[in-house]
Coordinates of C-alpha atoms in Angstrom, one line a residue:
Chain C
M1073 CA 0.0 0.0 0.0
R1074 CA 2.8 2.4 0.8
G1075 CA 4.4 1.8 -2.5
D1076 CA 1.2 2.9 -4.3
L1077 CA 1.3 6.5 -3.0
P1078 CA 3.2 9.0 -5.2
S1079 CA 6.8 9.4 -3.9
S1080 CA 7.2 12.7 -2.3
P1081 CA 9.7 13.8 0.4
P1082 CA 8.2 13.4 3.8
G1083 CA 6.7 16.6 5.0
C1084 CA 5.9 17.9 1.5
I1085 CA 2.3 17.9 0.5
P1086 CA 2.0 18.2 -3.3
P1087 CA -0.7 20.6 -4.6
A1088 CA -4.0 18.8 -5.1
H1089 CA -4.4 19.6 -8.8
L1090 CA -1.0 17.9 -9.7
T1091 CA -1.7 14.7 -7.8
A1092 CA -5.5 14.6 -8.4
T1093 CA -5.5 11.4 -10.4
P1094 CA -2.9 9.5 -8.5
Q1095 CA -4.5 10.4 -5.1
V1096 CA -7.9 9.1 -6.3
H1097 CA -6.2 5.9 -7.5
S1098 CA -4.6 5.5 -4.1
L1099 CA -7.9 5.9 -2.3
Q1100 CA -9.5 3.3 -4.6
E1101 CA -6.6 0.9 -4.2
L1102 CA -6.7 1.5 -0.5
R1103 CA -10.2 0.2 -0.4
R1104 CA -9.5 -2.7 -2.7
S1105 CA -6.1 -4.0 -1.9
A1106 CA -5.4 -3.1 1.7
S1107 CA -7.2 -5.3 4.1
L1108 CA -9.7 -3.7 6.4
A1109 CA -8.7 -4.2 10.0
T1110 CA -11.7 -2.7 11.8
K1111 CA -14.2 0.2 11.7
V1112 CA -14.8 2.9 14.3
F1113 CA -18.1 4.7 14.5
V1114 CA -18.3 8.2 15.8
Q1115 CA -21.8 8.7 17.2
R1116 CA -24.1 11.6 17.2
D1117 CA -24.0 14.2 20.0
Y1118 CA -27.5 15.1 21.0
S1119 CA -26.7 17.5 23.8
D1120 CA -27.8 20.4 21.6
G1121 CA -31.1 19.0 20.6
T1122 CA -31.9 17.2 17.4
T1123 CA -29.4 19.2 15.3
C1124 CA -26.8 17.1 13.5
Q1125 CA -23.6 17.2 15.6
F1126 CA -21.0 14.5 16.2
Q1127 CA -19.1 13.6 19.3
T1128 CA -15.6 15.0 19.4
K1129 CA -14.5 12.3 21.9
F1130 CA -11.4 10.6 20.5
P1131 CA -11.9 6.9 19.9
P1132 CA -9.2 4.8 21.6
E1133 CA -8.8 2.6 18.5
L1134 CA -7.3 5.6 16.6
E1135 CA -4.8 6.3 19.4
S1136 CA -1.8 4.9 17.5
R1137 CA -3.0 6.0 14.0
I1138 CA -3.7 9.7 14.1
E1139 CA -3.2 12.8 16.3
R1140 CA -6.0 13.7 18.6
Q1141 CA -5.9 17.3 17.4
L1142 CA -6.3 16.4 13.7
F1143 CA -9.3 14.2 14.4
E1144 CA -11.0 16.7 16.6
E1145 CA -10.5 19.4 14.0
T1146 CA -12.1 17.3 11.3
V1147 CA -15.1 16.6 13.5
K1148 CA -15.4 20.2 14.7
T1149 CA -15.3 21.4 11.1
L1150 CA -18.0 18.9 10.1
N1151 CA -20.1 20.0 13.0
G1152 CA -19.7 23.6 11.9
F1153 CA -20.9 22.7 8.4
Y1154 CA -24.0 20.9 9.7
A1155 CA -24.8 23.8 12.0
E1156 CA -24.6 26.1 9.0
A1157 CA -26.9 23.8 7.0
E1158 CA -29.5 23.7 9.8
K1159 CA -29.2 27.3 10.8
I1160 CA -32.5 28.9 11.4
G1161 CA -32.4 32.5 10.3
G1162 CA -33.5 35.1 7.7
S1163 CA -32.3 33.3 4.7
S1164 CA -33.8 29.9 5.6
Y1165 CA -37.1 31.6 6.4
L1166 CA -37.0 33.3 3.0
E1167 CA -36.3 30.1 1.3
G1168 CA -39.2 28.4 3.2
C1169 CA -41.7 31.1 2.5
L1170 CA -40.8 31.3 -1.2
A1171 CA -41.1 27.6 -1.6
C1172 CA -44.5 27.6 0.2
A1173 CA -45.7 30.4 -2.1
T1174 CA -44.8 28.4 -5.2
A1175 CA -46.5 25.3 -3.6
Y1176 CA -43.0 23.8 -3.4
F1177 CA -42.7 23.5 -7.2
I1178 CA -39.6 25.6 -6.9
F1179 CA -37.7 22.7 -5.5
L1180 CA -37.9 21.0 -8.9
C1181 CA -35.4 23.5 -10.3
M1182 CA -33.6 24.9 -7.2
E1183 CA -31.3 23.3 -4.8
T1184 CA -32.0 23.9 -1.1
H1185 CA -29.4 25.5 1.1
Y1186 CA -29.0 22.2 3.0
E1187 CA -28.2 20.3 -0.2
K1188 CA -25.6 22.9 -1.1
V1189 CA -23.9 22.6 2.3
L1190 CA -24.0 18.8 2.0
K1191 CA -22.0 19.0 -1.3
K1192 CA -19.5 21.2 0.5
I1193 CA -19.2 18.6 3.2
S1194 CA -18.7 15.8 0.7
K1195 CA -15.8 17.8 -0.9
Y1196 CA -14.3 18.5 2.5
I1197 CA -14.4 14.8 3.5
Q1198 CA -12.8 13.8 0.3
E1199 CA -10.1 16.4 0.7
Q1200 CA -9.5 15.3 4.3
N1201 CA -9.2 11.7 3.2
E1202 CA -6.6 12.5 0.6
K1203 CA -4.5 14.8 2.7
V1204 CA -4.8 13.5 6.2
Y1205 CA -6.5 10.1 6.5
A1206 CA -5.4 8.0 3.6
P1207 CA -1.7 8.5 4.3
R1208 CA -2.4 7.0 7.7
G1209 CA -4.3 4.1 6.4
L1210 CA -7.7 5.5 7.5
L1211 CA -10.8 6.3 5.5
L1212 CA -13.7 8.6 6.5
T1213 CA -17.1 7.8 5.1
D1214 CA -19.5 10.6 4.5
P1215 CA -22.2 10.5 7.3
L1216 CA -24.8 11.0 4.6
E1217 CA -24.1 7.5 3.3
R1218 CA -24.8 6.2 6.8
G1219 CA -28.1 8.0 7.3
M1220 CA -26.5 10.8 9.3
R1221 CA -26.1 8.5 12.2
V1222 CA -22.4 8.0 12.4
I1223 CA -19.1 9.0 11.0
E1224 CA -17.6 5.7 9.9
I1225 CA -13.8 5.5 10.0
S1226 CA -12.3 2.5 8.4
I1227 CA -8.9 1.4 9.7
Y1228 CA -6.8 -0.4 7.2
E1229 CA -4.0 -2.8 8.1
D1230 CA -0.4 -1.6 7.6
R1231 CA 1.5 -3.9 5.3
C1232 CA 4.9 -2.8 6.4
S1233 CA 4.1 -1.6 9.8
S1234 CA 7.5 -0.2 11.0
G1235 CA 8.3 1.7 7.7
S1236 CA 4.8 3.2 7.5
S1237 CA 4.6 4.2 11.1
S1238 CA 7.9 6.2 10.9
S1239 CA 6.9 7.8 7.6
G1240 CA 3.4 8.3 8.9
S1241 CA 4.7 10.1 12.0
S1242 CA 7.1 12.4 10.1
S1243 CA 4.5 13.3 7.4
S1244 CA 1.9 13.8 10.1
S1245 CA 4.0 16.1 12.2
S1246 CA 4.7 18.4 9.2
S1247 CA 1.2 18.2 7.8
G1248 CA -0.1 19.1 11.3
G1249 CA 1.8 22.3 10.9
G1250 CA 1.1 23.1 7.3
G1251 CA -1.9 21.1 6.3
R1252 CA -4.7 23.4 7.3
Chain F
M1420 CA -13.1 17.7 -10.4
G1421 CA -16.4 16.6 -11.9
E1422 CA -15.1 13.1 -12.3
R1423 CA -14.3 13.0 -8.6
E1424 CA -17.7 14.3 -7.6
E1425 CA -19.3 11.6 -9.8
Q1426 CA -17.3 8.9 -8.1
R1427 CA -17.7 10.0 -4.5
G1428 CA -21.4 10.7 -5.1
G1429 CA -23.6 13.1 -3.3
G1430 CA -26.0 10.8 -1.6
A1431 CA -29.6 12.0 -1.5
P1432 CA -29.9 14.6 -4.3
S1433 CA -28.4 12.5 -7.0
G1434 CA -27.3 9.0 -6.5
P1435 CA -23.7 8.0 -7.3
G1436 CA -23.2 7.3 -10.9
P1437 CA -21.9 3.9 -12.1
M1438 CA -18.4 3.5 -10.7
A1439 CA -15.8 3.7 -13.4
G1440 CA -13.2 1.0 -12.8
P1441 CA -14.6 -2.3 -11.8
A1442 CA -15.5 -4.1 -15.0
A1443 CA -19.2 -4.8 -14.3
P1444 CA -21.1 -5.3 -17.5
T1445 CA -23.9 -2.9 -16.5
A1446 CA -25.0 -2.5 -20.1
A1447 CA -26.0 -6.2 -20.2
K1448 CA -27.4 -6.4 -16.7
K1449 CA -30.5 -4.6 -15.5
V1450 CA -29.5 -1.8 -13.1
V1451 CA -30.7 -2.5 -9.6
R1452 CA -31.4 0.6 -7.6
K1453 CA -31.3 0.8 -3.8
W1454 CA -35.0 1.2 -3.3
E1455 CA -35.6 -2.3 -4.5
K1456 CA -33.7 -3.7 -1.6
L1457 CA -34.7 -1.3 1.1
P1458 CA -36.2 -3.1 4.2
G1459 CA -39.4 -1.9 5.6
R1460 CA -43.0 -2.0 4.3
N1461 CA -43.1 0.8 1.8
T1462 CA -44.2 0.9 -1.8
F1463 CA -42.0 2.7 -4.3
C1464 CA -43.2 4.0 -7.7
C1465 CA -41.6 5.7 -10.7
D1466 CA -38.3 3.9 -10.2
G1467 CA -37.9 5.0 -6.6
R1468 CA -39.0 8.6 -7.0
I1469 CA -42.3 8.1 -5.1
M1470 CA -42.4 6.5 -1.6
M1471 CA -45.6 5.5 0.2
A1472 CA -47.0 3.1 2.7
R1473 CA -48.3 -0.2 1.7
Q1474 CA -52.0 0.3 2.3
K1475 CA -53.1 3.0 -0.1
G1476 CA -56.9 2.4 -0.2
I1477 CA -57.8 5.3 2.1
F1478 CA -55.5 7.6 0.2
Y1479 CA -57.4 6.9 -3.0
L1480 CA -60.6 7.7 -1.1
T1481 CA -59.2 11.0 -0.1
L1482 CA -58.3 11.8 -3.7
F1483 CA -61.7 10.7 -4.9
L1484 CA -63.5 12.9 -2.3
I1485 CA -61.5 16.0 -3.0
L1486 CA -61.5 15.6 -6.8
G1487 CA -65.1 14.6 -6.9
T1488 CA -66.4 17.4 -4.8
C1489 CA -64.3 20.0 -6.5
A1490 CA -65.2 18.8 -10.0
L1491 CA -68.9 19.0 -9.2
F1492 CA -68.4 22.5 -7.6
F1493 CA -66.6 23.8 -10.7
A1494 CA -69.0 22.2 -13.1
F1495 CA -72.3 23.4 -11.5
E1496 CA -72.0 26.1 -8.9
C1497 CA -69.1 28.0 -10.3
R1498 CA -70.8 28.6 -13.7
Y1499 CA -73.8 30.1 -12.0
L1500 CA -71.9 32.1 -9.4
A1501 CA -69.3 33.4 -11.8
V1502 CA -72.1 35.0 -13.8
Q1503 CA -74.3 36.1 -10.9
L1504 CA -71.6 37.3 -8.4
S1505 CA -68.0 37.4 -9.6
P1506 CA -65.6 35.5 -11.8
A1507 CA -63.1 35.7 -9.0
I1508 CA -65.0 32.9 -7.2
P1509 CA -63.9 30.0 -9.3
V1510 CA -60.4 31.4 -9.7
F1511 CA -59.8 31.5 -6.0
A1512 CA -61.3 28.1 -5.6
A1513 CA -59.0 26.8 -8.3
V1514 CA -55.9 28.2 -6.5
L1515 CA -57.0 26.7 -3.2
F1516 CA -57.7 23.4 -4.9
L1517 CA -54.3 23.3 -6.7
F1518 CA -52.4 24.1 -3.5
A1519 CA -54.3 21.5 -1.6
M1520 CA -53.5 18.8 -4.2
A1521 CA -49.9 19.8 -4.5
T1522 CA -49.3 19.6 -0.8
L1523 CA -51.3 16.4 -0.5
L1524 CA -49.2 14.7 -3.2
R1525 CA -46.0 16.1 -1.6
T1526 CA -47.0 14.6 1.8
S1527 CA -47.9 11.3 0.3
F1528 CA -45.1 10.8 -2.0
S1529 CA -42.1 12.1 -0.1
D1530 CA -39.8 10.4 2.4
P1531 CA -41.0 11.4 5.9
G1532 CA -37.5 11.2 7.3
V1533 CA -36.9 7.5 7.4
I1534 CA -33.7 6.6 9.2
P1535 CA -31.9 3.8 7.3
R1536 CA -31.1 0.7 9.3
A1537 CA -27.7 0.1 10.7
L1538 CA -25.4 -2.0 8.5
P1539 CA -23.9 -5.1 10.2
D1540 CA -20.6 -3.5 11.2
E1541 CA -22.3 -0.6 12.8
A1542 CA -24.8 -2.8 14.6
A1543 CA -22.0 -5.0 15.9
F1544 CA -20.1 -2.0 17.2
I1545 CA -23.1 -0.7 19.1
E1546 CA -23.8 -4.1 20.6
M1547 CA -20.2 -4.2 21.8
E1548 CA -20.6 -0.8 23.4
I1549 CA -23.8 -1.8 25.1
E1550 CA -22.3 -5.0 26.4
A1551 CA -19.3 -3.0 27.7
T1552 CA -21.6 -0.6 29.6
N1553 CA -23.9 -3.3 31.0
G1554 CA -21.2 -5.8 31.7
T1555 CA -21.9 -9.6 31.6
V1556 CA -25.3 -10.6 32.6
P1557 CA -25.6 -13.8 34.6
Q1558 CA -27.6 -16.5 32.9
G1559 CA -31.3 -16.5 33.5
Q1560 CA -31.4 -12.8 34.3
R1561 CA -33.0 -10.3 32.0
P1562 CA -30.5 -7.9 30.5
P1563 CA -31.1 -4.2 31.5
P1564 CA -33.1 -2.1 29.0
R1565 CA -31.1 -0.5 26.3
I1566 CA -31.4 3.2 27.0
K1567 CA -28.9 6.0 26.7
N1568 CA -29.4 9.3 28.6
F1569 CA -28.6 12.6 27.1
Q1570 CA -29.0 16.1 28.5
I1571 CA -30.7 18.5 26.1
N1572 CA -31.2 22.1 27.3
N1573 CA -30.8 21.0 31.0
Q1574 CA -33.4 18.2 30.6
I1575 CA -32.5 14.5 30.6
V1576 CA -33.8 12.8 27.5
K1577 CA -33.7 9.1 27.1
L1578 CA -32.7 7.5 23.8
K1579 CA -34.2 4.1 23.2
Y1580 CA -32.6 1.3 21.3
C1581 CA -34.6 0.0 18.3
Y1582 CA -34.3 -3.7 17.9
T1583 CA -35.5 -3.7 14.4
C1584 CA -33.3 -1.0 13.0
K1585 CA -30.4 -1.8 15.5
I1586 CA -29.7 1.8 16.3
F1587 CA -30.3 4.1 19.2
R1588 CA -33.1 6.3 18.0
P1589 CA -32.4 10.0 17.9
P1590 CA -34.6 12.1 20.2
R1591 CA -38.1 12.6 18.8
A1592 CA -37.7 9.7 16.4
S1593 CA -40.1 6.8 16.6
H1594 CA -40.5 3.4 14.9
C1595 CA -43.7 3.2 12.8
S1596 CA -45.0 -0.3 13.1
I1597 CA -47.1 0.0 10.0
C1598 CA -44.2 1.0 7.7
D1599 CA -41.6 -0.8 9.8
N1600 CA -39.2 2.1 9.7
C1601 CA -37.7 4.5 12.3
V1602 CA -38.8 8.0 11.3
E1603 CA -37.3 11.2 12.5
R1604 CA -39.5 13.6 14.4
F1605 CA -42.3 11.1 14.0
D1606 CA -45.7 12.7 14.2
H1607 CA -48.1 9.9 13.2
H1608 CA -49.0 7.5 10.4
C1609 CA -51.8 9.0 8.5
P1610 CA -53.8 6.5 6.4
W1611 CA -55.6 9.4 4.6
V1612 CA -52.4 10.5 3.0
G1613 CA -51.1 6.9 2.8
N1614 CA -47.7 7.7 4.5
C1615 CA -46.1 8.5 7.7
V1616 CA -45.9 12.2 8.8
G1617 CA -42.4 13.0 10.0
K1618 CA -39.7 15.6 9.9
R1619 CA -39.5 16.0 6.2
N1620 CA -43.1 16.1 5.3
Y1621 CA -44.8 17.6 8.3
R1622 CA -45.0 21.1 6.8
Y1623 CA -46.6 19.7 3.7
F1624 CA -49.1 17.8 5.8
Y1625 CA -49.9 20.9 7.8
L1626 CA -50.4 23.1 4.7
F1627 CA -52.5 20.3 3.2
I1628 CA -55.0 20.2 6.1
L1629 CA -55.0 24.0 6.3
S1630 CA -55.7 24.5 2.6
L1631 CA -58.2 21.7 2.7
S1632 CA -60.0 23.4 5.6
L1633 CA -60.1 26.6 3.7
L1634 CA -61.3 24.9 0.5
T1635 CA -64.0 23.0 2.4
I1636 CA -65.2 26.2 4.1
Y1637 CA -65.1 28.0 0.8
I1638 CA -67.1 25.3 -1.1
F1639 CA -69.5 24.9 1.8
T1640 CA -70.2 28.7 1.9
F1641 CA -70.7 29.0 -1.8
D1642 CA -72.9 25.9 -1.9
I1643 CA -75.2 27.6 0.6
V1644 CA -75.0 30.9 -1.3
Y1645 CA -75.8 29.1 -4.6
V1646 CA -78.8 27.3 -3.1
A1647 CA -80.0 30.6 -1.4
L1648 CA -79.6 32.7 -4.6
K1649 CA -81.4 30.1 -6.8
S1650 CA -84.1 29.6 -4.2
L1651 CA -84.8 33.4 -4.2
K1652 CA -85.3 33.2 -8.0
I1653 CA -87.2 29.9 -8.4
G1654 CA -88.0 28.6 -5.0
F1655 CA -86.2 26.1 -2.8
L1656 CA -87.9 23.0 -3.9
N1657 CA -87.4 23.8 -7.6
T1658 CA -83.7 24.4 -6.9
L1659 CA -83.4 20.9 -5.5
K1660 CA -85.3 19.4 -8.5
E1661 CA -83.3 21.3 -11.1
T1662 CA -79.7 20.3 -10.2
P1663 CA -78.8 16.7 -10.9
G1664 CA -80.1 14.4 -8.2
T1665 CA -80.0 16.2 -4.9
Y1666 CA -76.4 17.3 -5.6
P1667 CA -76.2 20.4 -3.5
S1668 CA -77.4 18.6 -0.4
H1669 CA -74.9 15.9 -1.0
S1670 CA -72.1 18.4 -1.3
V1671 CA -73.3 20.3 1.7
L1672 CA -73.4 17.1 3.8
I1673 CA -69.9 16.0 2.7
C1674 CA -68.6 19.5 3.4
F1675 CA -70.3 19.6 6.7
F1676 CA -68.7 16.4 8.1
T1677 CA -65.3 17.1 6.5
L1678 CA -65.4 20.6 7.9
W1679 CA -65.6 19.4 11.5
S1680 CA -63.0 16.8 11.2
V1681 CA -60.5 18.6 9.0
V1682 CA -60.9 22.0 10.7
G1683 CA -60.6 20.3 14.1
L1684 CA -57.5 18.5 13.0
T1685 CA -56.0 21.8 11.6
G1686 CA -56.7 23.5 15.0
F1687 CA -55.0 20.6 16.8
H1688 CA -51.9 20.7 14.6
T1689 CA -51.8 24.5 14.9
F1690 CA -51.6 24.0 18.6
L1691 CA -48.8 21.4 18.2
V1692 CA -46.8 23.6 15.9
A1693 CA -47.1 26.6 18.2
L1694 CA -45.6 24.5 21.0
N1695 CA -43.2 22.6 18.8
Q1696 CA -44.6 19.2 19.8
T1697 CA -45.5 16.1 17.8
T1698 CA -48.7 14.1 17.9
N1699 CA -46.8 11.2 19.2
E1700 CA -45.4 13.2 22.1
D1701 CA -48.8 14.6 22.8
I1702 CA -50.5 11.2 22.9
K1703 CA -47.8 9.7 25.1
G1704 CA -47.8 12.8 27.3
S1705 CA -44.1 13.2 27.1
W1706 CA -44.0 16.8 28.1
T1707 CA -47.1 17.2 30.3
G1708 CA -47.5 16.6 34.0
K1709 CA -45.5 17.7 37.0
N1710 CA -43.0 14.9 37.1
R1711 CA -42.2 15.0 33.4
V1712 CA -39.5 17.1 31.8
Q1713 CA -40.6 20.2 30.0
N1714 CA -40.3 20.3 26.2
P1715 CA -36.7 21.0 25.5
Y1716 CA -37.3 21.7 21.8
S1717 CA -39.7 24.6 22.2
H1718 CA -38.2 28.0 21.8
G1719 CA -40.7 29.4 24.3
N1720 CA -42.0 31.8 21.6
M1721 CA -45.0 30.7 19.5
V1722 CA -43.9 32.6 16.4
K1723 CA -40.4 31.2 16.5
N1724 CA -41.8 27.7 16.9
C1725 CA -44.1 28.2 13.9
C1726 CA -41.3 29.6 11.8
E1727 CA -39.0 26.7 12.7
V1728 CA -41.5 24.0 12.0
L1729 CA -43.0 25.4 8.9
C1730 CA -40.2 27.5 7.3
G1731 CA -37.1 25.9 8.7
P1732 CA -34.4 24.3 6.6
L1733 CA -35.5 21.1 4.9
P1734 CA -33.1 18.2 5.3
P1735 CA -32.8 16.0 2.1
S1736 CA -33.7 12.3 2.2
V1737 CA -30.8 10.1 3.5
L1738 CA -32.4 7.0 1.9
D1739 CA -30.8 7.5 -1.5
R1740 CA -33.6 5.5 -3.2
R1741 CA -32.4 6.0 -6.7
G1742 CA -28.7 5.2 -6.1
I1743 CA -27.4 2.2 -7.9
L1744 CA -26.8 -0.8 -5.7
H1745 CA -23.3 -2.2 -6.0
Q1746 CA -22.6 -5.9 -5.4
E1747 CA -20.9 -5.6 -2.0
E1748 CA -23.6 -3.3 -0.7
N1749 CA -26.2 -5.8 -1.9
A1750 CA -24.5 -8.6 0.1
A1751 CA -24.5 -6.4 3.2
Q1752 CA -28.1 -5.5 2.9
E1753 CA -29.1 -9.1 2.4
E1754 CA -27.2 -10.0 5.5
T1755 CA -29.0 -7.4 7.5
C1756 CA -32.4 -8.6 6.2
S1757 CA -31.7 -12.3 6.8
R1758 CA -30.8 -11.7 10.4
G1759 CA -34.2 -10.1 10.8
P1760 CA -35.3 -8.2 13.9
S1761 CA -33.3 -9.4 16.9
A1762 CA -35.2 -11.7 19.1
Q1763 CA -33.2 -10.8 22.2
G1764 CA -34.1 -8.0 24.5
P1765 CA -37.0 -7.6 27.0
T1766 CA -40.4 -6.4 26.0
A1767 CA -41.0 -4.8 29.3
A1768 CA -39.2 -2.0 31.0
Q1769 CA -38.5 -0.1 27.9
G1770 CA -39.3 3.2 29.5
P1771 CA -42.6 4.9 29.8
G1772 CA -44.8 4.9 26.8
G1773 CA -42.4 2.9 24.6
Q1774 CA -44.0 -0.4 25.1
A1775 CA -46.5 -0.1 22.2
E1776 CA -43.8 0.2 19.6
E1777 CA -41.3 -2.3 21.1
S1778 CA -43.8 -5.1 21.5
S1779 CA -45.1 -4.7 18.0
T1780 CA -41.6 -4.9 16.5
Q1781 CA -41.0 -8.0 18.6
Q1782 CA -43.8 -9.6 16.7
D1783 CA -41.3 -9.7 13.8
G1784 CA -43.3 -7.0 12.1
S1785 CA -45.5 -9.6 10.4
L1786 CA -48.8 -8.0 11.5
P1787 CA -49.3 -4.3 11.4
H1788 CA -50.2 -3.1 14.9
P1789 CA -53.4 -1.2 14.3
S1790 CA -53.5 0.6 17.6
A1791 CA -49.9 1.7 17.6
V1792 CA -49.2 5.3 16.6
S1793 CA -52.1 5.8 14.2
D1794 CA -53.6 9.2 14.4
P1795 CA -56.8 8.8 16.6
F1796 CA -58.1 11.9 14.9
C1797 CA -57.8 10.3 11.5
T1798 CA -61.0 8.3 11.8
G1799 CA -61.3 5.2 9.6

């Protein structure tokens, strides 16, 4: 699995547009060739009501694979996106009233604000997978594909564990600094 | 960029396109969409675009009553009243009629907010967590009820575990025994619209009963005006003889009975919307009484509650009915279905008010439980 990733000096994250195709291949190959060790499920956090928020509690299974701070940042950003999608304010009321006035026929041609944010979330998760999670042998699944119940994190087995852990730690320490 | 979007897929708005890469001869095979393998007792039409409950008889009756009454109204009364009083009368009636039909079809055909069942990995993970919390139970003893406690707005809310869907239900969600699905912000299962009423279609349902009330009042009023006007000219008995059969009296009777039930229902739901409650919570008495928690979802302000329920953001369906089913997902789905609803777990001690749903799901979902969570106001 390590050999499939484009060779780059540790600590250097190549720009996305240059490595677009090879990174996608590596994600696909990650799913196909690497063996799935286990899955971790990050549950919903209902302390704020029924809004879609996920728990930022760090799962113990990820202890050796990824830094706590990176994981928490991902979850907090996702929570921020969902809060934006479900925000009740002037623009959402306007959309609702306009839709009602047209007997909801407007939804046949217009995308709702929620759907737009979900597309942003999907892009963000893909970007996170490429930059942060795939190099560590992890894969995030979009909660939308799991009914908004959980964030599923697939943990793949390291083939060459010693080599990957050292390269993983060095790239993660530098990506922690620069990979925002 | 676009290629990447196609491959990752969006989920609800547009299902993932066929995956480039694996050499599956999709041209030769018939494409299987996800709705064909969805568990639960729903009917799907138009290749997954329309989603309804299984029993649709009463829905057809609703359609017949509305279309029939309006057709007769437009055919007979409107022609007379448009000439005698104003042409605006049929125009306004047409607007109300179209709005009522649009909202009815939206309520009936859309996903009420069904929560998809947990895939085997997720279900196993949750079971492990539950066992870790409860510890090993000595043989012969009943395991403790599967409940999680959460604090919302300083109130403790209990989350119950659904044995059919193998998930902890989000707050305000409930399992509909008729459709055999967990539905978010479950209100009730309405046989008149042939679907559950939940988070995603509650506003359509409310607007439907509101516009139907207005339409019924409108037709009722103008039926009486019509009979009165004609009676002034040619006498009451002659009016009844002239129009086909005793049509005006039929229409008036239907409207009269519809009026009381639909207007009453609209009043009840207006009350619920103002307090941000669901029918399910109202029936179970979740937020009433001294010893119960207060409704943590209400904003305290009626206008704000109304705005949130009726004009708030609309989440898209997470069911992805029209997505194309891939082989490995097919295998996972079949595994979930073959296991069936878990036979383990107690029927009692599920927490107050939860027993109706839990016991009906324990019956393996084979017989719809008629008394569970049907709207008592929806007679019939």
